[in-house]
Tab-separated table of C-alpha atoms in Angstrom:
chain	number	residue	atom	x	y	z
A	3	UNK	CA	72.536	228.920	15.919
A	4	UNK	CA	71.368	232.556	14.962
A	5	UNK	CA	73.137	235.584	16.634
A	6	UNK	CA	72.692	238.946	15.487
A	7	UNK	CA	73.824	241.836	17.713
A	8	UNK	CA	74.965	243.705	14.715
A	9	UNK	CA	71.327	244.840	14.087
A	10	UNK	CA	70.851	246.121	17.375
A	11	UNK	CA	71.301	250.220	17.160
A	12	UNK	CA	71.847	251.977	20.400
A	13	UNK	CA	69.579	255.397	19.951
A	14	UNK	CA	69.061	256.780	23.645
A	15	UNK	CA	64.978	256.046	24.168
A	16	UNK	CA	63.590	256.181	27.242
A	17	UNK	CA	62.333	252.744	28.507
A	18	UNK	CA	60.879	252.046	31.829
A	19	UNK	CA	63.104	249.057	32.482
A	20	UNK	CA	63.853	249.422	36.385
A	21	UNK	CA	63.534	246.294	38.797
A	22	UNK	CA	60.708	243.808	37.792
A	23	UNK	CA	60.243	245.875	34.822
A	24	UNK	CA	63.657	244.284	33.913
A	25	UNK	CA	63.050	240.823	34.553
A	26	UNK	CA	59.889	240.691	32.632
A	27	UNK	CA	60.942	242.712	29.794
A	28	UNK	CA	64.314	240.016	29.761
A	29	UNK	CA	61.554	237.260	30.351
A	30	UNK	CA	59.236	237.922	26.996
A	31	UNK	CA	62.428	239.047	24.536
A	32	UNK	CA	64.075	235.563	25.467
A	33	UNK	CA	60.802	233.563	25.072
A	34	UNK	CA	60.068	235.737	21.625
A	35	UNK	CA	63.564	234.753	20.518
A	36	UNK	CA	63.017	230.814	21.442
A	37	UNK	CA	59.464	230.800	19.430
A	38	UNK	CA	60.853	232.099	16.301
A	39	UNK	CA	63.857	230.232	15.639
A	40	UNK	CA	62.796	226.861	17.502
A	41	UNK	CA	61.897	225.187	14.407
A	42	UNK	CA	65.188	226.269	12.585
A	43	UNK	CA	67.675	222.688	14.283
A	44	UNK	CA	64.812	221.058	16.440
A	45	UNK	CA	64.434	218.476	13.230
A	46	UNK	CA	68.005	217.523	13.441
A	47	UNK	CA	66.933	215.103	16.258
A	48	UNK	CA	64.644	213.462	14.229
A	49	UNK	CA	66.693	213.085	11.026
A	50	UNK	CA	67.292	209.431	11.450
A	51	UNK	CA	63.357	208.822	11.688
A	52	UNK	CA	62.759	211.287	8.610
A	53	UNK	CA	65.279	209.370	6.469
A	54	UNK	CA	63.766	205.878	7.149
A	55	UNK	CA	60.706	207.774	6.284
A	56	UNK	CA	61.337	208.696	2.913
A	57	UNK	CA	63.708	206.029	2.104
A	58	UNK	CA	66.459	208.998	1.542
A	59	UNK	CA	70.341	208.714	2.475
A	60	UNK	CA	71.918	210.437	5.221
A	61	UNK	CA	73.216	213.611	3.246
A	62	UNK	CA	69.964	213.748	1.482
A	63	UNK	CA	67.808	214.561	4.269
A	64	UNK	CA	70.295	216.502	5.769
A	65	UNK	CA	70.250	218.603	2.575
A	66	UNK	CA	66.384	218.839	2.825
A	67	UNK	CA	66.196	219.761	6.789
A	68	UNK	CA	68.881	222.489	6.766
A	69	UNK	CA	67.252	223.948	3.328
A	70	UNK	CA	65.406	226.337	5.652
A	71	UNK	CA	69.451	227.931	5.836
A	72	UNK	CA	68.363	228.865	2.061
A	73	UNK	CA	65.932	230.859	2.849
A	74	UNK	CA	67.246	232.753	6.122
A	75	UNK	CA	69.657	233.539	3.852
A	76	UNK	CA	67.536	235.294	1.090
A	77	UNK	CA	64.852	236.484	3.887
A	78	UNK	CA	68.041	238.000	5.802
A	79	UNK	CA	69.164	239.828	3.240
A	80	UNK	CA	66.230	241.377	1.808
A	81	UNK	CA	64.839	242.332	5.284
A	82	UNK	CA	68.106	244.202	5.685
A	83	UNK	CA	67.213	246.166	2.605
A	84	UNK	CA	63.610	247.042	3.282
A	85	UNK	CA	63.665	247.298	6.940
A	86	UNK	CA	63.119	250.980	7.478
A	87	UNK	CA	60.203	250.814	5.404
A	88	UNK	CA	58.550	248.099	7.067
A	89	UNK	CA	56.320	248.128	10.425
A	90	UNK	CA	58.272	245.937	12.808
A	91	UNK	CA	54.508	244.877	15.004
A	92	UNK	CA	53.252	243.926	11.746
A	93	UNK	CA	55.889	242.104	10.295
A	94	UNK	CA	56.935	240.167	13.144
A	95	UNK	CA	53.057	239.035	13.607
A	96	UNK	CA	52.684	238.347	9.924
A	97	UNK	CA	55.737	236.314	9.509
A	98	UNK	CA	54.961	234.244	12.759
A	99	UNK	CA	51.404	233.662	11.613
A	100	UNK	CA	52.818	232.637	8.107
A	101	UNK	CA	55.340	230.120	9.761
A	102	UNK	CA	52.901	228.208	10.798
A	103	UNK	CA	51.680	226.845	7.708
A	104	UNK	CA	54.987	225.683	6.052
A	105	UNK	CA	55.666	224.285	9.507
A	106	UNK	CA	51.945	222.085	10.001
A	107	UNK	CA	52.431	221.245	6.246
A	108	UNK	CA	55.870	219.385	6.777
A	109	UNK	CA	53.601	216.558	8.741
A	110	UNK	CA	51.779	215.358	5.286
A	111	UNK	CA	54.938	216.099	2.693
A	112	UNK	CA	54.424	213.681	0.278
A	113	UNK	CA	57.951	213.442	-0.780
A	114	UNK	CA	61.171	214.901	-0.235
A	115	UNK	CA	61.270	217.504	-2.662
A	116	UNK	CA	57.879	218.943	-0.917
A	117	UNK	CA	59.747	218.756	2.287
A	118	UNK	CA	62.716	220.669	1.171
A	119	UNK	CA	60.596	223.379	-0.496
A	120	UNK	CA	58.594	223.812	2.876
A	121	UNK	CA	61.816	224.331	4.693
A	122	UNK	CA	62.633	226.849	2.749
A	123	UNK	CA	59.508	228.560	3.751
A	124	UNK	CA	60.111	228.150	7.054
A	125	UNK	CA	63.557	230.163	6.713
A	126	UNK	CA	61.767	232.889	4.716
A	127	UNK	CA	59.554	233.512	7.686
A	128	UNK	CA	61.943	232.829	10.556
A	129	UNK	CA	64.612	234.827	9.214
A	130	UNK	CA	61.985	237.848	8.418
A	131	UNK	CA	60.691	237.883	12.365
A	132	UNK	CA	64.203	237.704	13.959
A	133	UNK	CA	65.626	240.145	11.779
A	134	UNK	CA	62.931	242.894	12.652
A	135	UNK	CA	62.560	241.755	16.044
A	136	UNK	CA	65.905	242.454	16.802
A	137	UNK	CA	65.811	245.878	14.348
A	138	UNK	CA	62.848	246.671	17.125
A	139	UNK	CA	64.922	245.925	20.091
A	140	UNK	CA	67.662	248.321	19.143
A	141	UNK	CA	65.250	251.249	18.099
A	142	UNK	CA	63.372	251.183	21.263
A	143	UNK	CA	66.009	250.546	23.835
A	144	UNK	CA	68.370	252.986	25.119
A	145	UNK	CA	72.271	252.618	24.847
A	146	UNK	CA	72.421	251.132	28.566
A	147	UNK	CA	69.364	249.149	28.228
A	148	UNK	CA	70.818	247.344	24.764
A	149	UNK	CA	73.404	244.956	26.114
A	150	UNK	CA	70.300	243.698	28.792
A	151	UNK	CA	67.837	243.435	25.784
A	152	UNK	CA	70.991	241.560	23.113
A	153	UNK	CA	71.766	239.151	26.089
A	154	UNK	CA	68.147	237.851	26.840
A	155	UNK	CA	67.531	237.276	23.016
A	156	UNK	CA	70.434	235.076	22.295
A	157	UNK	CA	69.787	233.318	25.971
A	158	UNK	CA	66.538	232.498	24.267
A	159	UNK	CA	68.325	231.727	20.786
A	160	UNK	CA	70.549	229.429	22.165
A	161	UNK	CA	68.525	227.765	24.563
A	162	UNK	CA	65.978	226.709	21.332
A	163	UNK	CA	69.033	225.048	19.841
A	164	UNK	CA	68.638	222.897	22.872
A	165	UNK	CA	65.293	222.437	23.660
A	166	UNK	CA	63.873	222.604	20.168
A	167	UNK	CA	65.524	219.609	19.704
A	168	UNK	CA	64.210	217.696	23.156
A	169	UNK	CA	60.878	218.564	22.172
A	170	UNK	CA	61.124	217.422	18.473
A	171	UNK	CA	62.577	214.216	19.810
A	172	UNK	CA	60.038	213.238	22.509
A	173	UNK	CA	56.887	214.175	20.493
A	174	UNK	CA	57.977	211.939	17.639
A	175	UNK	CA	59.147	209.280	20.075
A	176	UNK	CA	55.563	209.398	22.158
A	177	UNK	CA	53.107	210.327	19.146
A	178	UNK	CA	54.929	209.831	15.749
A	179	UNK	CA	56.509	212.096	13.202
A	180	UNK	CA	53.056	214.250	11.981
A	181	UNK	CA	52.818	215.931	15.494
A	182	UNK	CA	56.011	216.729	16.106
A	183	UNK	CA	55.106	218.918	13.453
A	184	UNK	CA	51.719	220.057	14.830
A	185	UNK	CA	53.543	220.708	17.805
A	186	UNK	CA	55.481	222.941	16.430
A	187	UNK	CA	53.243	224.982	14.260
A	188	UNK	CA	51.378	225.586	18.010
A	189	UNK	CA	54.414	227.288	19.069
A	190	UNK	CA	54.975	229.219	15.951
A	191	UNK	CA	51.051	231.080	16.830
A	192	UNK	CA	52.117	230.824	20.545
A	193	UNK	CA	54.687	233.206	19.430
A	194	UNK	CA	52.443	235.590	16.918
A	195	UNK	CA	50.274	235.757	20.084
A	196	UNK	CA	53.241	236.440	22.435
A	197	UNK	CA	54.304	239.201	20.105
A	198	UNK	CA	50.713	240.618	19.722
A	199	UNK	CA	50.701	241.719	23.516
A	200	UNK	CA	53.556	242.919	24.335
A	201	UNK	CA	55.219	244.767	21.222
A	202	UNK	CA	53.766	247.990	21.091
A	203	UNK	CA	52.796	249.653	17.822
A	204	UNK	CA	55.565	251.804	17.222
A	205	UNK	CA	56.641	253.536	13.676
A	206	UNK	CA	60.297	252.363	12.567
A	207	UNK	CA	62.728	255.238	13.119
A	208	UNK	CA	63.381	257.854	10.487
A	209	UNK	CA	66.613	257.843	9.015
A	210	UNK	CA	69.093	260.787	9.830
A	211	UNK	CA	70.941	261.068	6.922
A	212	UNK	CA	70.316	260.224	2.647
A	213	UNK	CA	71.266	256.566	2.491
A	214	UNK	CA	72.895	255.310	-0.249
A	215	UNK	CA	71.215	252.518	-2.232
A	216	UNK	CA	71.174	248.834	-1.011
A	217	UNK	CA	73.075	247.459	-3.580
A	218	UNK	CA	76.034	250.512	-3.460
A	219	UNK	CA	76.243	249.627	0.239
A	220	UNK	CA	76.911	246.027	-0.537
A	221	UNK	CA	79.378	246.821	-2.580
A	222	UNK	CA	81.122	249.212	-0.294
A	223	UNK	CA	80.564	246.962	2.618
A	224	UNK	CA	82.331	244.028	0.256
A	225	UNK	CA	84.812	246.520	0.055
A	226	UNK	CA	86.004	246.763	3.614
A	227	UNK	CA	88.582	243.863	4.369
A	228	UNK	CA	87.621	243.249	7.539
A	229	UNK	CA	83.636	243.403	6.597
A	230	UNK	CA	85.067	240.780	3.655
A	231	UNK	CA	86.376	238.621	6.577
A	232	UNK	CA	84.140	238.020	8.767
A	233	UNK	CA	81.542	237.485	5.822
A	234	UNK	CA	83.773	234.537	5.297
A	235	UNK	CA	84.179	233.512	8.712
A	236	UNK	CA	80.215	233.648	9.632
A	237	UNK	CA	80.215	231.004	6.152
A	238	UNK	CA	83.112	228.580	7.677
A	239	UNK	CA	80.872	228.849	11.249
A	240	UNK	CA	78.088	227.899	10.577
A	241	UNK	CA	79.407	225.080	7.751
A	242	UNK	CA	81.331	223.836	10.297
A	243	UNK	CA	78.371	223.563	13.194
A	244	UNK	CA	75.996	222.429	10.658
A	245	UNK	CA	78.605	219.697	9.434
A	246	UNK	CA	78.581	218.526	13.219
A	247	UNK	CA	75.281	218.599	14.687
A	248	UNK	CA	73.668	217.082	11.326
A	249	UNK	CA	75.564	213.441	10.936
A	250	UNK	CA	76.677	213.088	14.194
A	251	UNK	CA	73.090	211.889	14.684
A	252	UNK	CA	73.749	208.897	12.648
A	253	UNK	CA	76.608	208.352	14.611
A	254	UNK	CA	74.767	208.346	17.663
A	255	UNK	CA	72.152	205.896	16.286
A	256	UNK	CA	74.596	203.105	14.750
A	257	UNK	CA	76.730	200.689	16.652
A	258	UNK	CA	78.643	201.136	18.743
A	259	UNK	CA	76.715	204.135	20.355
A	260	UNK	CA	73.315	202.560	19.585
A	261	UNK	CA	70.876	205.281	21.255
A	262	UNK	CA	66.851	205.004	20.902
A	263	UNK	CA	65.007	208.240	19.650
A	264	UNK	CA	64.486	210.359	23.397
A	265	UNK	CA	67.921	209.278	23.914
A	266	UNK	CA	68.956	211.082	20.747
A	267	UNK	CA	66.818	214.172	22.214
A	268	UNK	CA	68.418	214.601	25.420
A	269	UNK	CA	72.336	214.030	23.863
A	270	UNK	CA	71.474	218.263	23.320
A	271	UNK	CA	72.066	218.903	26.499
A	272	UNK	CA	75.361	219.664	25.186
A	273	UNK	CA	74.026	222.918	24.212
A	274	UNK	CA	73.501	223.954	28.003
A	275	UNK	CA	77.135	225.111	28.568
A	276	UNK	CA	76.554	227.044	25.374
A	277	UNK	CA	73.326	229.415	27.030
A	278	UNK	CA	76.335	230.566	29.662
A	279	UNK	CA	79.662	230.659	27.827
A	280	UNK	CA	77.635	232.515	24.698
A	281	UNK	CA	76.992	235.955	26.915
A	282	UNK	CA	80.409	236.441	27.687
A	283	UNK	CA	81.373	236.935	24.288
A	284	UNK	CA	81.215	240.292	24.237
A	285	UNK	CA	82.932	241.487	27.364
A	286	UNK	CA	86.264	238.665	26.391
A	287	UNK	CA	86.368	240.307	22.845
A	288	UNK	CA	86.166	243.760	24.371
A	289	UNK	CA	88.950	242.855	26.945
A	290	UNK	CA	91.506	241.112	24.636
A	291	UNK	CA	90.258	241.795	21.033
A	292	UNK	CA	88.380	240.005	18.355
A	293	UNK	CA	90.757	238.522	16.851
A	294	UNK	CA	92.144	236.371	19.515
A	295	UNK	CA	88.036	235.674	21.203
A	296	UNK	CA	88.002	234.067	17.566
A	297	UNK	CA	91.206	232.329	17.783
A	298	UNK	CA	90.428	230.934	20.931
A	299	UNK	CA	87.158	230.040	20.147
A	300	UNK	CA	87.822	227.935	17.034
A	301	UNK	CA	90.656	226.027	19.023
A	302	UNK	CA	88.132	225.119	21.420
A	303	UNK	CA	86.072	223.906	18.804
A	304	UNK	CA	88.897	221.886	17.044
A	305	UNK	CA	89.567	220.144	20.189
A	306	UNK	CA	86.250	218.491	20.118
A	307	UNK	CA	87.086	216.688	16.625
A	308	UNK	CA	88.939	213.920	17.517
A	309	UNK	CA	86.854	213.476	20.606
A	310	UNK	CA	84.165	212.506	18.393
A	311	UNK	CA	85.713	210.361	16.427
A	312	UNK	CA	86.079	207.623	19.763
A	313	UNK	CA	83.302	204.841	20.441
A	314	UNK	CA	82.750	205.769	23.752
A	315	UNK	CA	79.610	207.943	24.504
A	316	UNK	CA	80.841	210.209	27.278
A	317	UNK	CA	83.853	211.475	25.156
A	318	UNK	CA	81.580	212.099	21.679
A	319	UNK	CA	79.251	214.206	24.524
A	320	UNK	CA	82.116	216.231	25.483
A	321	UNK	CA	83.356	216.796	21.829
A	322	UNK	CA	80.028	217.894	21.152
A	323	UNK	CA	80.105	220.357	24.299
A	324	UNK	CA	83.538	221.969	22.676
A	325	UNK	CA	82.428	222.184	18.803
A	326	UNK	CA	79.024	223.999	20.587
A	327	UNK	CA	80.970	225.981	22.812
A	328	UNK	CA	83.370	227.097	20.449
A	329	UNK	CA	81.289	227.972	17.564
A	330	UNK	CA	79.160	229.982	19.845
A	331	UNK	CA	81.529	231.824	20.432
A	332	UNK	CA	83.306	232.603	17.350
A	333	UNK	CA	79.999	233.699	15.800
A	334	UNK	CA	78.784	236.190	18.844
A	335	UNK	CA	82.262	238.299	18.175
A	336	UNK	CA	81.856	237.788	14.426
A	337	UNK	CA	78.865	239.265	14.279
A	338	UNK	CA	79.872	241.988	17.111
A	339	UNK	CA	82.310	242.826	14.542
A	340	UNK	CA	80.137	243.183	12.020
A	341	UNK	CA	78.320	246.003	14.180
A	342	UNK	CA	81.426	247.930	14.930
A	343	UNK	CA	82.982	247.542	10.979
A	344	UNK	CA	80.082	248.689	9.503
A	345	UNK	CA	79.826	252.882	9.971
A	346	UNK	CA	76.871	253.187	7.805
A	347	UNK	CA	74.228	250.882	6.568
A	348	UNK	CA	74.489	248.260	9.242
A	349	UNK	CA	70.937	246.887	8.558
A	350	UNK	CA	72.789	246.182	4.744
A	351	UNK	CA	76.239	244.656	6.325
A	352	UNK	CA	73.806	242.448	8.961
A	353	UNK	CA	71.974	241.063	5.726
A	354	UNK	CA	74.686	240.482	4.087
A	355	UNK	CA	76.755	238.418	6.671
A	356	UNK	CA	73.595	236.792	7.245
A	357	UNK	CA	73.391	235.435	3.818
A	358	UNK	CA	77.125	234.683	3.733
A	359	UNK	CA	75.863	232.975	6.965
A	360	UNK	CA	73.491	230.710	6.048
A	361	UNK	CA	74.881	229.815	2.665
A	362	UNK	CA	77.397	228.243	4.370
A	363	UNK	CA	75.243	225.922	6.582
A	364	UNK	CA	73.393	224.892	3.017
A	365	UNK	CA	76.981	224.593	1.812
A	366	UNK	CA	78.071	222.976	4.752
A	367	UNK	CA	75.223	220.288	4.238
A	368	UNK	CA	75.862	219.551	0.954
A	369	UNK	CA	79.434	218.922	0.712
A	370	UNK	CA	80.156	217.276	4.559
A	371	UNK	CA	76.807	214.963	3.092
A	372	UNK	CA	78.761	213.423	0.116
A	373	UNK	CA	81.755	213.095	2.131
A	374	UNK	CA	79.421	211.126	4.861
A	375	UNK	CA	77.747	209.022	2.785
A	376	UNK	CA	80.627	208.108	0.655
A	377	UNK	CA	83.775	208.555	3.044
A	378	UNK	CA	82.421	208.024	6.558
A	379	UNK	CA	81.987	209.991	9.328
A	380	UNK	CA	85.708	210.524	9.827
A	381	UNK	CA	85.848	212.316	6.300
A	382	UNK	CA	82.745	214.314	7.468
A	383	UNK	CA	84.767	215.884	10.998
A	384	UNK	CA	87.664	216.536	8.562
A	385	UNK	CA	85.993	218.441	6.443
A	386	UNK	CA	84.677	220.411	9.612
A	387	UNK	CA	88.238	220.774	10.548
A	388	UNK	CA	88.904	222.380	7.173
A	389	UNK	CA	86.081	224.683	7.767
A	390	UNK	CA	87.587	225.843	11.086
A	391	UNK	CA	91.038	226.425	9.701
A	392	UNK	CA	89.717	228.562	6.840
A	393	UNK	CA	87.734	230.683	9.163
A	394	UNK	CA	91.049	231.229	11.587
A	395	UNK	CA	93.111	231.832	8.716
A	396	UNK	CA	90.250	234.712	7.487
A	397	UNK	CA	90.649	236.396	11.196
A	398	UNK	CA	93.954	237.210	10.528
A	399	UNK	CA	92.428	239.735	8.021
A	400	UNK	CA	90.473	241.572	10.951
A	401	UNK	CA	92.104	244.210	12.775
A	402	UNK	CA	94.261	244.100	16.392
């Protein structure tokens, strides 16, 4: 769940993006999105396998998958720092190339602790191509050709949610857990390749004015109430969806639900309403306002709770469909906020929400995991009802 249209700038340059120019351009941004991030949730379907693996508990393993959150969050916010200084072909292909290896490695971790650190490789490198993919995107497109370019990457970031996680569950259900992981290092270099032919070698644009250091534009940006707010609210989103779609799949595994590993893998189908509802984001908050897209959006989401709590499969499905939906949502106009808060320094104020971001999924993981193990799985949605009612009561801080 990665959405970052606050990096995207709008300078006016030319593109030849007319008819099938369009489609194809749409075509390889979307597929460049899904091959960088695919590895960041796909191992949530597995997490049941992994933790009979290495003889770990639930909240455990769920600490070591979603480590990678770590290190999005550090790679996040030092990319926003150094990004004008850094050549987006190169980076992109170097951090691609450089997933790879954490990713291959993960299929002979000897323990957990290995595991975890190799996650947190994976986020360094993930979170680096994203964040200058997209800080390409909105140097080379024009103002009219930047909504086009924003909507086809987070098509193909939400859709990995989705079929990251159908891949990851039929590779280890057909040839084991090593080459799931094999698997996915192929589509790590699939994507380095992708990138090598078709971004062009472009210099990063020079900056108009003096900026002010990275660190004095953190502080301002800290500075700005709403900024402050939807810092906080990207942490309660992403604790909240990382609460869910980690230890429901124990749910899903246990009695009463009882479902075998490529039934696990196509539950995520749930994400498919999620590829649609996501790209509307923008035009409902632009219609009615942030605030209440964000209001709505979290309601939705809280509506799914106590669906999930229920032994019956269909209405668990549809919870699922509702917390996805939802926290979609909420996180496309937070971070659409972000973009329009921040007057200077944006590639700073994306960094930093990022961070805020992903600390809360590792936060997220680490608290709703001692409530699981030791409370249940009805303590667990609570706590992810907490997390939504913090973030609603933070967008009362944002503006009308």
């Amino acid at each position: 769940m990665v959405d970052l249209s606050a990096r995207i700038r709008t300078d006016p340059i030319a593109m030849d993006v007319h008819g099938e120019g369009v489609l194809l351009r749409s075509l390889v941004i979307g597929l460049t999105a899904f091959l960088t991030v695919v590895d960041l949730f796909a191992t949530q379907a597995i997490l049941p396998s992994l933790t009979r693996h290495y003889g770990a508990t639930p909240a455990a393993m769920g600490f070591a998958v979603n480590a990678s959150t770590f290190g999005m969050a550090v790679a996040g916010l030092v990319v926003g720092f150094l990004s004008p200084h850094i050549d987006r072909r190169g980076g992109i292909l170097l951090s691609l190339t450089l997933l790879a290896i954490p990713t291959s490695l993960l299929a002979v971790a000897p323990n957990l602790a290995v595991f975890t650190a190799l996650r947190i490789a994976q986020g360094l490198c993930m979170a680096s191509a994203f964040a200058l993919t997209l800080a390409h995107l909105g140097e080379q497109c024009s103002a009219m050709d930047a909504g086009g370019a924003f909507a086809a990457y987070i098509t193909g970031n939400v859709a990995s949610n989705l079929v990251g996680r159908l891949i990851s569950a039929a590779v280890a259900d057909g040839l084991g857990l090593q080459w799931n992981f094999y698997v996915f290092a192929a589509l790590n270099l699939t994507g380095a390749v992708l990138v090598y032919f078709t971004i062009k070698r472009v210099q990063p644009m020079p900056a108009t004015a003096p900026a002010a250091s990275p660190l004095a534009a953190m502080v301002a940006h800290w500075r700005n109430p709403q900024l402050r707010a939807a810092f906080g609210i990207g942490f309660c989103i992403l604790f909240a969806f990382i609460g869910t779609f980690t230890f429901v799949n124990f749910v899903l595994v246990r009695p009463p639900l009882s479902l075998g590993m490529m039934d696990l893998g196509l539950v995520y189908f749930v994400f498919l309403p999620s590829v649609v509802t996501t790209l509307l984001a923008g035009k409902v908050a632009a219609r009615i306002g942030t605030r209440p897209t964000i209001w709505g959006s979290l309601a939705v989401a809280g509506l799914g709770l106590p669906l999930m709590l229920t032994p019956h499969l269909a209405e668990v499905l549809t919870g699922m469909v509702l917390v996805g939906v939802g926290t979609f949502f909420a996180q496309a106009a937070a971070t659409g906020l972000v973009g329009q808060a921040a007057t200077d320094n944006r590639g700073v104020a994306s960094g930093t929400y990022l961070a805020c971001y992903f600390c809360g999924g590792l936060v997220g993981t680490a608290v709703l995991g001692r409530l699981f193990d030791a409370f249940g799985w009805h303590a667990c949605v609570a706590g992810v009802g907490v997390a939504l009612a913090a973030a609603a009561l933070l967008t009362f801080a944002l503006k009308r």
